[in-house]
mmCIF file with all atom_site columns, C-alpha atoms in Angstrom:
data_model
loop_
_atom_site.group_PDB
_atom_site.id
_atom_site.type_symbol
_atom_site.label_atom_id
_atom_site.label_alt_id
_atom_site.label_comp_id
_atom_site.label_asym_id
_atom_site.label_entity_id
_atom_site.label_seq_id
_atom_site.pdbx_PDB_ins_code
_atom_site.Cartn_x
_atom_site.Cartn_y
_atom_site.Cartn_z
_atom_site.occupancy
_atom_site.B_iso_or_equiv
_atom_site.pdbx_formal_charge
_atom_site.auth_seq_id
_atom_site.auth_comp_id
_atom_site.auth_asym_id
_atom_site.auth_atom_id
_atom_site.pdbx_PDB_model_num
ATOM 1   C CA . MET C 1 1   ? 0.000  0.000  0.000  1.00 58.00 ? 166 MET C CA 1
ATOM 2   C CA . PRO C 1 2   ? 1.526  3.353  -1.010 1.00 64.00 ? 167 PRO C CA 1
ATOM 3   C CA . GLN C 1 3   ? 2.250  5.766  1.771  1.00 76.00 ? 168 GLN C CA 1
ATOM 4   C CA . THR C 1 4   ? 0.289  9.005  1.532  1.00 86.00 ? 169 THR C CA 1
ATOM 5   C CA . ALA C 1 5   ? 2.057  12.300 2.013  1.00 83.00 ? 170 ALA C CA 1
ATOM 6   C CA . PRO C 1 6   ? 1.080  14.449 4.983  1.00 91.00 ? 171 PRO C CA 1
ATOM 7   C CA . PRO C 1 7   ? -1.375 17.253 4.198  1.00 95.00 ? 172 PRO C CA 1
ATOM 8   C CA . PRO C 1 8   ? 0.170  20.407 2.682  1.00 96.00 ? 173 PRO C CA 1
ATOM 9   C CA . ARG C 1 9   ? -0.266 22.462 5.869  1.00 97.00 ? 174 ARG C CA 1
ATOM 10  C CA . ASP C 1 10  ? 1.607  19.823 7.870  1.00 97.00 ? 175 ASP C CA 1
ATOM 11  C CA . ARG C 1 11  ? 4.379  19.661 5.262  1.00 98.00 ? 176 ARG C CA 1
ATOM 12  C CA . LEU C 1 12  ? 4.752  23.441 5.384  1.00 98.00 ? 177 LEU C CA 1
ATOM 13  C CA . LEU C 1 13  ? 4.854  23.439 9.173  1.00 98.00 ? 178 LEU C CA 1
ATOM 14  C CA . ASP C 1 14  ? 7.363  20.561 9.312  1.00 97.00 ? 179 ASP C CA 1
ATOM 15  C CA . THR C 1 15  ? 9.580  22.293 6.756  1.00 98.00 ? 180 THR C CA 1
ATOM 16  C CA . ALA C 1 16  ? 9.347  25.595 8.633  1.00 98.00 ? 181 ALA C CA 1
ATOM 17  C CA . ARG C 1 17  ? 10.202 23.936 11.930 1.00 97.00 ? 182 ARG C CA 1
ATOM 18  C CA . ARG C 1 18  ? 13.336 22.398 10.450 1.00 97.00 ? 183 ARG C CA 1
ATOM 19  C CA . LEU C 1 19  ? 14.541 25.414 8.478  1.00 98.00 ? 184 LEU C CA 1
ATOM 20  C CA . PHE C 1 20  ? 13.607 28.175 10.924 1.00 98.00 ? 185 PHE C CA 1
ATOM 21  C CA . TYR C 1 21  ? 15.393 26.368 13.738 1.00 96.00 ? 186 TYR C CA 1
ATOM 22  C CA . THR C 1 22  ? 18.541 25.463 11.830 1.00 95.00 ? 187 THR C CA 1
ATOM 23  C CA . GLU C 1 23  ? 18.938 28.576 9.667  1.00 97.00 ? 188 GLU C CA 1
ATOM 24  C CA . GLY C 1 24  ? 16.888 31.363 11.228 1.00 97.00 ? 189 GLY C CA 1
ATOM 25  C CA . ILE C 1 25  ? 13.464 32.689 10.356 1.00 98.00 ? 190 ILE C CA 1
ATOM 26  C CA . HIS C 1 26  ? 14.396 35.684 8.217  1.00 98.00 ? 191 HIS C CA 1
ATOM 27  C CA . ALA C 1 27  ? 17.066 33.663 6.389  1.00 98.00 ? 192 ALA C CA 1
ATOM 28  C CA . VAL C 1 28  ? 14.440 31.338 4.882  1.00 98.00 ? 193 VAL C CA 1
ATOM 29  C CA . PRO C 1 29  ? 12.336 32.837 2.070  1.00 98.00 ? 194 PRO C CA 1
ATOM 30  C CA . VAL C 1 30  ? 8.797  31.697 1.254  1.00 98.00 ? 195 VAL C CA 1
ATOM 31  C CA . ASP C 1 31  ? 9.988  30.305 -2.099 1.00 98.00 ? 196 ASP C CA 1
ATOM 32  C CA . ARG C 1 32  ? 12.305 27.894 -0.323 1.00 98.00 ? 197 ARG C CA 1
ATOM 33  C CA . LEU C 1 33  ? 9.593  26.817 2.126  1.00 98.00 ? 198 LEU C CA 1
ATOM 34  C CA . VAL C 1 34  ? 7.238  26.155 -0.785 1.00 98.00 ? 199 VAL C CA 1
ATOM 35  C CA . THR C 1 35  ? 9.852  24.202 -2.750 1.00 98.00 ? 200 THR C CA 1
ATOM 36  C CA . GLU C 1 36  ? 11.027 22.047 0.145  1.00 98.00 ? 201 GLU C CA 1
ATOM 37  C CA . ALA C 1 37  ? 7.479  21.351 1.344  1.00 98.00 ? 202 ALA C CA 1
ATOM 38  C CA . GLY C 1 38  ? 6.440  20.379 -2.180 1.00 97.00 ? 203 GLY C CA 1
ATOM 39  C CA . VAL C 1 39  ? 3.494  22.773 -2.382 1.00 97.00 ? 204 VAL C CA 1
ATOM 40  C CA . THR C 1 40  ? 2.539  25.729 -4.545 1.00 97.00 ? 205 THR C CA 1
ATOM 41  C CA . ARG C 1 41  ? 2.661  29.368 -3.474 1.00 97.00 ? 206 ARG C CA 1
ATOM 42  C CA . ALA C 1 42  ? -1.138 29.434 -3.697 1.00 98.00 ? 207 ALA C CA 1
ATOM 43  C CA . THR C 1 43  ? -1.310 26.508 -1.261 1.00 98.00 ? 208 THR C CA 1
ATOM 44  C CA . PHE C 1 44  ? 1.098  28.277 1.075  1.00 98.00 ? 209 PHE C CA 1
ATOM 45  C CA . TYR C 1 45  ? -0.989 31.447 1.130  1.00 98.00 ? 210 TYR C CA 1
ATOM 46  C CA . ARG C 1 46  ? -4.239 29.485 1.466  1.00 98.00 ? 211 ARG C CA 1
ATOM 47  C CA . HIS C 1 47  ? -2.926 28.053 4.757  1.00 98.00 ? 212 HIS C CA 1
ATOM 48  C CA . PHE C 1 48  ? -0.805 31.002 5.894  1.00 98.00 ? 213 PHE C CA 1
ATOM 49  C CA . PRO C 1 49  ? -1.801 34.476 4.603  1.00 98.00 ? 214 PRO C CA 1
ATOM 50  C CA . ALA C 1 50  ? 1.727  35.717 5.406  1.00 97.00 ? 215 ALA C CA 1
ATOM 51  C CA . LYS C 1 51  ? 5.037  34.183 6.413  1.00 98.00 ? 216 LYS C CA 1
ATOM 52  C CA . GLU C 1 52  ? 4.566  35.565 9.934  1.00 97.00 ? 217 GLU C CA 1
ATOM 53  C CA . ASN C 1 53  ? 1.441  33.404 10.285 1.00 98.00 ? 218 ASN C CA 1
ATOM 54  C CA . LEU C 1 54  ? 3.607  30.355 9.586  1.00 98.00 ? 219 LEU C CA 1
ATOM 55  C CA . VAL C 1 55  ? 6.207  31.593 12.076 1.00 98.00 ? 220 VAL C CA 1
ATOM 56  C CA . GLU C 1 56  ? 3.517  31.944 14.731 1.00 98.00 ? 221 GLU C CA 1
ATOM 57  C CA . ALA C 1 57  ? 2.158  28.458 13.912 1.00 98.00 ? 222 ALA C CA 1
ATOM 58  C CA . TYR C 1 58  ? 5.699  27.045 14.173 1.00 98.00 ? 223 TYR C CA 1
ATOM 59  C CA . LEU C 1 59  ? 6.127  28.568 17.633 1.00 98.00 ? 224 LEU C CA 1
ATOM 60  C CA . ARG C 1 60  ? 2.680  27.430 18.789 1.00 98.00 ? 225 ARG C CA 1
ATOM 61  C CA . ALA C 1 61  ? 3.430  23.868 17.600 1.00 98.00 ? 226 ALA C CA 1
ATOM 62  C CA . THR C 1 62  ? 6.809  23.918 19.349 1.00 97.00 ? 227 THR C CA 1
ATOM 63  C CA . ASP C 1 63  ? 5.123  25.213 22.502 1.00 98.00 ? 228 ASP C CA 1
ATOM 64  C CA . SER C 1 64  ? 2.596  22.379 22.323 1.00 98.00 ? 229 SER C CA 1
ATOM 65  C CA . ASP C 1 65  ? 5.358  19.774 21.977 1.00 96.00 ? 230 ASP C CA 1
ATOM 66  C CA . LEU C 1 66  ? 7.249  21.253 24.921 1.00 96.00 ? 231 LEU C CA 1
ATOM 67  C CA . ARG C 1 67  ? 4.130  21.263 27.081 1.00 97.00 ? 232 ARG C CA 1
ATOM 68  C CA . VAL C 1 68  ? 3.737  17.540 26.411 1.00 97.00 ? 233 VAL C CA 1
ATOM 69  C CA . ALA C 1 69  ? 7.407  16.826 27.222 1.00 95.00 ? 234 ALA C CA 1
ATOM 70  C CA . VAL C 1 70  ? 7.342  18.932 30.391 1.00 95.00 ? 235 VAL C CA 1
ATOM 71  C CA . GLY C 1 71  ? 4.022  17.381 31.412 1.00 95.00 ? 236 GLY C CA 1
ATOM 72  C CA . ALA C 1 72  ? 5.516  13.903 31.044 1.00 94.00 ? 237 ALA C CA 1
ATOM 73  C CA . ALA C 1 73  ? 8.508  14.922 33.172 1.00 93.00 ? 238 ALA C CA 1
ATOM 74  C CA . LEU C 1 74  ? 6.239  16.371 35.848 1.00 93.00 ? 239 LEU C CA 1
ATOM 75  C CA . ASP C 1 75  ? 4.129  13.194 35.948 1.00 92.00 ? 240 ASP C CA 1
ATOM 76  C CA . THR C 1 76  ? 7.053  11.065 37.147 1.00 87.00 ? 241 THR C CA 1
ATOM 77  C CA . GLY C 1 77  ? 6.057  11.042 40.809 1.00 86.00 ? 242 GLY C CA 1
ATOM 78  C CA . GLY C 1 78  ? 6.112  13.404 43.752 1.00 88.00 ? 243 GLY C CA 1
ATOM 79  C CA . PRO C 1 79  ? 7.392  16.978 43.684 1.00 88.00 ? 244 PRO C CA 1
ATOM 80  C CA . GLN C 1 80  ? 11.050 16.042 44.170 1.00 88.00 ? 245 GLN C CA 1
ATOM 81  C CA . GLU C 1 81  ? 10.963 13.386 41.444 1.00 91.00 ? 246 GLU C CA 1
ATOM 82  C CA . SER C 1 82  ? 9.114  15.758 39.107 1.00 92.00 ? 247 SER C CA 1
ATOM 83  C CA . ALA C 1 83  ? 11.627 18.542 39.721 1.00 91.00 ? 248 ALA C CA 1
ATOM 84  C CA . ALA C 1 84  ? 14.544 16.187 39.114 1.00 91.00 ? 249 ALA C CA 1
ATOM 85  C CA . ALA C 1 85  ? 12.912 14.913 35.901 1.00 93.00 ? 250 ALA C CA 1
ATOM 86  C CA . LEU C 1 86  ? 12.316 18.457 34.629 1.00 93.00 ? 251 LEU C CA 1
ATOM 87  C CA . LEU C 1 87  ? 15.922 19.447 35.326 1.00 92.00 ? 252 LEU C CA 1
ATOM 88  C CA . GLU C 1 88  ? 17.090 16.309 33.521 1.00 92.00 ? 253 GLU C CA 1
ATOM 89  C CA . LEU C 1 89  ? 14.859 17.203 30.551 1.00 93.00 ? 254 LEU C CA 1
ATOM 90  C CA . ILE C 1 90  ? 16.411 20.673 30.375 1.00 91.00 ? 255 ILE C CA 1
ATOM 91  C CA . GLY C 1 91  ? 19.872 19.150 30.629 1.00 89.00 ? 256 GLY C CA 1
ATOM 92  C CA . GLN C 1 92  ? 19.164 16.556 27.937 1.00 90.00 ? 257 GLN C CA 1
ATOM 93  C CA . THR C 1 93  ? 17.827 19.228 25.595 1.00 88.00 ? 258 THR C CA 1
ATOM 94  C CA . THR C 1 94  ? 21.129 21.091 25.687 1.00 84.00 ? 259 THR C CA 1
ATOM 95  C CA . CYS C 1 95  ? 22.991 17.934 24.625 1.00 82.00 ? 260 CYS C CA 1
ATOM 96  C CA . SER C 1 96  ? 20.630 16.837 21.838 1.00 83.00 ? 261 SER C CA 1
ATOM 97  C CA . ALA C 1 97  ? 21.974 16.382 18.318 1.00 80.00 ? 262 ALA C CA 1
ATOM 98  C CA . GLY C 1 98  ? 21.494 19.470 16.172 1.00 84.00 ? 263 GLY C CA 1
ATOM 99  C CA . PHE C 1 99  ? 20.853 21.710 19.165 1.00 88.00 ? 264 PHE C CA 1
ATOM 100 C CA . ARG C 1 100 ? 20.712 25.358 18.040 1.00 91.00 ? 265 ARG C CA 1
ATOM 101 C CA . GLY C 1 101 ? 19.470 27.175 21.117 1.00 91.00 ? 266 GLY C CA 1
ATOM 102 C CA . CYS C 1 102 ? 15.962 28.040 22.208 1.00 94.00 ? 267 CYS C CA 1
ATOM 103 C CA . HIS C 1 103 ? 13.302 28.334 19.489 1.00 96.00 ? 268 HIS C CA 1
ATOM 104 C CA . PHE C 1 104 ? 11.643 31.155 21.408 1.00 97.00 ? 269 PHE C CA 1
ATOM 105 C CA . ILE C 1 105 ? 14.759 33.166 22.225 1.00 96.00 ? 270 ILE C CA 1
ATOM 106 C CA . ASN C 1 106 ? 15.887 32.796 18.600 1.00 96.00 ? 271 ASN C CA 1
ATOM 107 C CA . ALA C 1 107 ? 12.511 34.007 17.298 1.00 98.00 ? 272 ALA C CA 1
ATOM 108 C CA . SER C 1 108 ? 12.448 36.864 19.782 1.00 97.00 ? 273 SER C CA 1
ATOM 109 C CA . ALA C 1 109 ? 15.806 38.080 18.491 1.00 96.00 ? 274 ALA C CA 1
ATOM 110 C CA . GLU C 1 110 ? 14.360 38.285 14.974 1.00 97.00 ? 275 GLU C CA 1
ATOM 111 C CA . TYR C 1 111 ? 11.097 39.979 15.992 1.00 97.00 ? 276 TYR C CA 1
ATOM 112 C CA . PRO C 1 112 ? 11.895 42.871 18.356 1.00 95.00 ? 277 PRO C CA 1
ATOM 113 C CA . ASP C 1 113 ? 8.382  44.388 18.511 1.00 97.00 ? 278 ASP C CA 1
ATOM 114 C CA . PRO C 1 114 ? 6.691  43.018 21.659 1.00 96.00 ? 279 PRO C CA 1
ATOM 115 C CA . THR C 1 115 ? 3.238  43.522 20.079 1.00 97.00 ? 280 THR C CA 1
ATOM 116 C CA . ASP C 1 116 ? 4.053  41.376 17.038 1.00 97.00 ? 281 ASP C CA 1
ATOM 117 C CA . PRO C 1 117 ? 2.037  38.103 17.038 1.00 97.00 ? 282 PRO C CA 1
ATOM 118 C CA . VAL C 1 118 ? 5.332  36.188 16.916 1.00 97.00 ? 283 VAL C CA 1
ATOM 119 C CA . ARG C 1 119 ? 6.499  37.885 20.115 1.00 98.00 ? 284 ARG C CA 1
ATOM 120 C CA . VAL C 1 120 ? 3.073  37.305 21.668 1.00 98.00 ? 285 VAL C CA 1
ATOM 121 C CA . ALA C 1 121 ? 3.520  33.562 20.994 1.00 98.00 ? 286 ALA C CA 1
ATOM 122 C CA . VAL C 1 122 ? 6.948  33.770 22.654 1.00 98.00 ? 287 VAL C CA 1
ATOM 123 C CA . ALA C 1 123 ? 5.475  35.632 25.646 1.00 98.00 ? 288 ALA C CA 1
ATOM 124 C CA . ASP C 1 124 ? 2.665  33.082 25.980 1.00 98.00 ? 289 ASP C CA 1
ATOM 125 C CA . HIS C 1 125 ? 5.184  30.231 26.083 1.00 98.00 ? 290 HIS C CA 1
ATOM 126 C CA . ARG C 1 126 ? 7.366  31.990 28.624 1.00 97.00 ? 291 ARG C CA 1
ATOM 127 C CA . ALA C 1 127 ? 4.389  32.820 30.863 1.00 98.00 ? 292 ALA C CA 1
ATOM 128 C CA . TRP C 1 128 ? 3.318  29.171 30.804 1.00 98.00 ? 293 TRP C CA 1
ATOM 129 C CA . PHE C 1 129 ? 6.840  27.945 31.604 1.00 98.00 ? 294 PHE C CA 1
ATOM 130 C CA . GLN C 1 130 ? 7.248  30.521 34.396 1.00 98.00 ? 295 GLN C CA 1
ATOM 131 C CA . ASP C 1 131 ? 3.948  29.451 35.928 1.00 98.00 ? 296 ASP C CA 1
ATOM 132 C CA . THR C 1 132 ? 4.827  25.757 35.569 1.00 97.00 ? 297 THR C CA 1
ATOM 133 C CA . VAL C 1 133 ? 8.200  26.002 37.316 1.00 96.00 ? 298 VAL C CA 1
ATOM 134 C CA . THR C 1 134 ? 6.834  28.318 40.013 1.00 97.00 ? 299 THR C CA 1
ATOM 135 C CA . ARG C 1 135 ? 4.102  25.803 40.837 1.00 95.00 ? 300 ARG C CA 1
ATOM 136 C CA . LEU C 1 136 ? 6.727  23.049 40.814 1.00 94.00 ? 301 LEU C CA 1
ATOM 137 C CA . ALA C 1 137 ? 8.891  25.001 43.276 1.00 95.00 ? 302 ALA C CA 1
ATOM 138 C CA . GLU C 1 138 ? 5.855  25.483 45.493 1.00 95.00 ? 303 GLU C CA 1
ATOM 139 C CA . ARG C 1 139 ? 5.032  21.757 45.392 1.00 92.00 ? 304 ARG C CA 1
ATOM 140 C CA . ALA C 1 140 ? 8.685  20.969 46.161 1.00 91.00 ? 305 ALA C CA 1
ATOM 141 C CA . GLY C 1 141 ? 8.364  23.077 49.314 1.00 92.00 ? 306 GLY C CA 1
ATOM 142 C CA . HIS C 1 142 ? 10.596 26.009 48.391 1.00 95.00 ? 307 HIS C CA 1
ATOM 143 C CA . PRO C 1 143 ? 10.075 28.865 50.905 1.00 96.00 ? 308 PRO C CA 1
ATOM 144 C CA . ASP C 1 144 ? 9.851  31.458 48.100 1.00 97.00 ? 309 ASP C CA 1
ATOM 145 C CA . PRO C 1 145 ? 8.403  29.714 45.026 1.00 97.00 ? 310 PRO C CA 1
ATOM 146 C CA . ASP C 1 146 ? 8.105  32.937 42.985 1.00 98.00 ? 311 ASP C CA 1
ATOM 147 C CA . TYR C 1 147 ? 11.818 33.580 43.399 1.00 98.00 ? 312 TYR C CA 1
ATOM 148 C CA . ALA C 1 148 ? 12.670 29.928 42.725 1.00 97.00 ? 313 ALA C CA 1
ATOM 149 C CA . GLY C 1 149 ? 10.509 29.987 39.586 1.00 97.00 ? 314 GLY C CA 1
ATOM 150 C CA . ARG C 1 150 ? 12.315 33.064 38.270 1.00 98.00 ? 315 ARG C CA 1
ATOM 151 C CA . VAL C 1 151 ? 15.696 31.459 38.990 1.00 97.00 ? 316 VAL C CA 1
ATOM 152 C CA . LEU C 1 152 ? 14.633 28.244 37.243 1.00 96.00 ? 317 LEU C CA 1
ATOM 153 C CA . VAL C 1 153 ? 13.618 30.241 34.162 1.00 97.00 ? 318 VAL C CA 1
ATOM 154 C CA . LEU C 1 154 ? 17.006 31.997 34.219 1.00 96.00 ? 319 LEU C CA 1
ATOM 155 C CA . LEU C 1 155 ? 18.784 28.645 34.569 1.00 95.00 ? 320 LEU C CA 1
ATOM 156 C CA . HIS C 1 156 ? 16.738 27.293 31.672 1.00 95.00 ? 321 HIS C CA 1
ATOM 157 C CA . ASP C 1 157 ? 17.429 30.310 29.445 1.00 95.00 ? 322 ASP C CA 1
ATOM 158 C CA . GLY C 1 158 ? 21.101 30.345 30.382 1.00 94.00 ? 323 GLY C CA 1
ATOM 159 C CA . ALA C 1 159 ? 21.488 26.639 29.691 1.00 93.00 ? 324 ALA C CA 1
ATOM 160 C CA . LEU C 1 160 ? 19.822 26.920 26.291 1.00 92.00 ? 325 LEU C CA 1
ATOM 161 C CA . SER C 1 161 ? 22.125 29.790 25.340 1.00 92.00 ? 326 SER C CA 1
ATOM 162 C CA . ALA C 1 162 ? 25.342 28.462 26.891 1.00 91.00 ? 327 ALA C CA 1
ATOM 163 C CA . ALA C 1 163 ? 25.028 25.010 25.341 1.00 89.00 ? 328 ALA C CA 1
ATOM 164 C CA . GLU C 1 164 ? 25.653 26.540 21.920 1.00 86.00 ? 329 GLU C CA 1
ATOM 165 C CA . LEU C 1 165 ? 28.736 28.392 23.131 1.00 88.00 ? 330 LEU C CA 1
ATOM 166 C CA . ASP C 1 166 ? 30.275 26.061 25.696 1.00 88.00 ? 331 ASP C CA 1
ATOM 167 C CA . ASP C 1 167 ? 30.597 22.346 26.356 1.00 90.00 ? 332 ASP C CA 1
ATOM 168 C CA . PRO C 1 168 ? 26.977 21.075 26.298 1.00 90.00 ? 333 PRO C CA 1
ATOM 169 C CA . GLN C 1 169 ? 27.702 18.252 28.741 1.00 92.00 ? 334 GLN C CA 1
ATOM 170 C CA . GLN C 1 170 ? 29.155 20.696 31.247 1.00 93.00 ? 335 GLN C CA 1
ATOM 171 C CA . VAL C 1 171 ? 26.133 22.978 30.793 1.00 92.00 ? 336 VAL C CA 1
ATOM 172 C CA . ARG C 1 172 ? 23.838 19.986 31.360 1.00 92.00 ? 337 ARG C CA 1
ATOM 173 C CA . GLU C 1 173 ? 25.620 19.036 34.575 1.00 93.00 ? 338 GLU C CA 1
ATOM 174 C CA . THR C 1 174 ? 25.612 22.629 35.821 1.00 94.00 ? 339 THR C CA 1
ATOM 175 C CA . VAL C 1 175 ? 21.915 23.315 35.197 1.00 93.00 ? 340 VAL C CA 1
ATOM 176 C CA . ILE C 1 176 ? 20.908 20.054 36.868 1.00 92.00 ? 341 ILE C CA 1
ATOM 177 C CA . ARG C 1 177 ? 23.133 20.644 39.890 1.00 94.00 ? 342 ARG C CA 1
ATOM 178 C CA . ALA C 1 178 ? 22.123 24.302 40.310 1.00 95.00 ? 343 ALA C CA 1
ATOM 179 C CA . GLY C 1 179 ? 18.438 23.472 39.987 1.00 94.00 ? 344 GLY C CA 1
ATOM 180 C CA . ARG C 1 180 ? 18.692 20.614 42.475 1.00 93.00 ? 345 ARG C CA 1
ATOM 181 C CA . GLU C 1 181 ? 20.496 22.861 44.963 1.00 94.00 ? 346 GLU C CA 1
ATOM 182 C CA . LEU C 1 182 ? 17.918 25.634 44.508 1.00 94.00 ? 347 LEU C CA 1
ATOM 183 C CA . LEU C 1 183 ? 15.058 23.235 45.203 1.00 92.00 ? 348 LEU C CA 1
ATOM 184 C CA . GLY C 1 184 ? 16.817 21.508 48.086 1.00 90.00 ? 349 GLY C CA 1
ATOM 185 C CA . LEU C 1 185 ? 17.109 18.193 46.268 1.00 86.00 ? 350 LEU C CA 1
ATOM 186 C CA . GLY C 1 186 ? 20.821 17.795 46.959 1.00 71.00 ? 351 GLY C CA 1
ATOM 187 C CA . SER C 1 187 ? 23.440 17.665 44.235 1.00 60.00 ? 352 SER C CA 1
#
């Protein structure tokens, strides 16, 4: 039985996810997206009225995937086990093959206007992550969960940036150790 190709919208989104992450959003023209996705320009614009709509969809899809991964890490047991699993997930991300930094930080650098829908998608993701780690710190019994949540976000952001510049394994070890110490999980 012949394998059917994914729908055009999915092919465009998959192509955008790969190219935007590896090469940068503004570096990839619509013509290249259309060619590599195997669709026409008319099909592109039927699904995404402008390139920025595809960029926003790419970020929303990435956010959705990350919510699933973080949710799985947080479902590993009690607060301490969940915190350890989340820190391990962050650490593993920095050591993954083809790692090119944070999708959201990268997009933010290319879209400086905070009212742009792309930046709104970035802000939505960051607000969710901030809330998630703050609630985790509270469940783990941290005396100041708001502070701990902010520090965890900084550790996360720093790890995702440093892993491109420094030894990813060392970054992984550092973010896990610092997070464990912050949450009183031991090193």
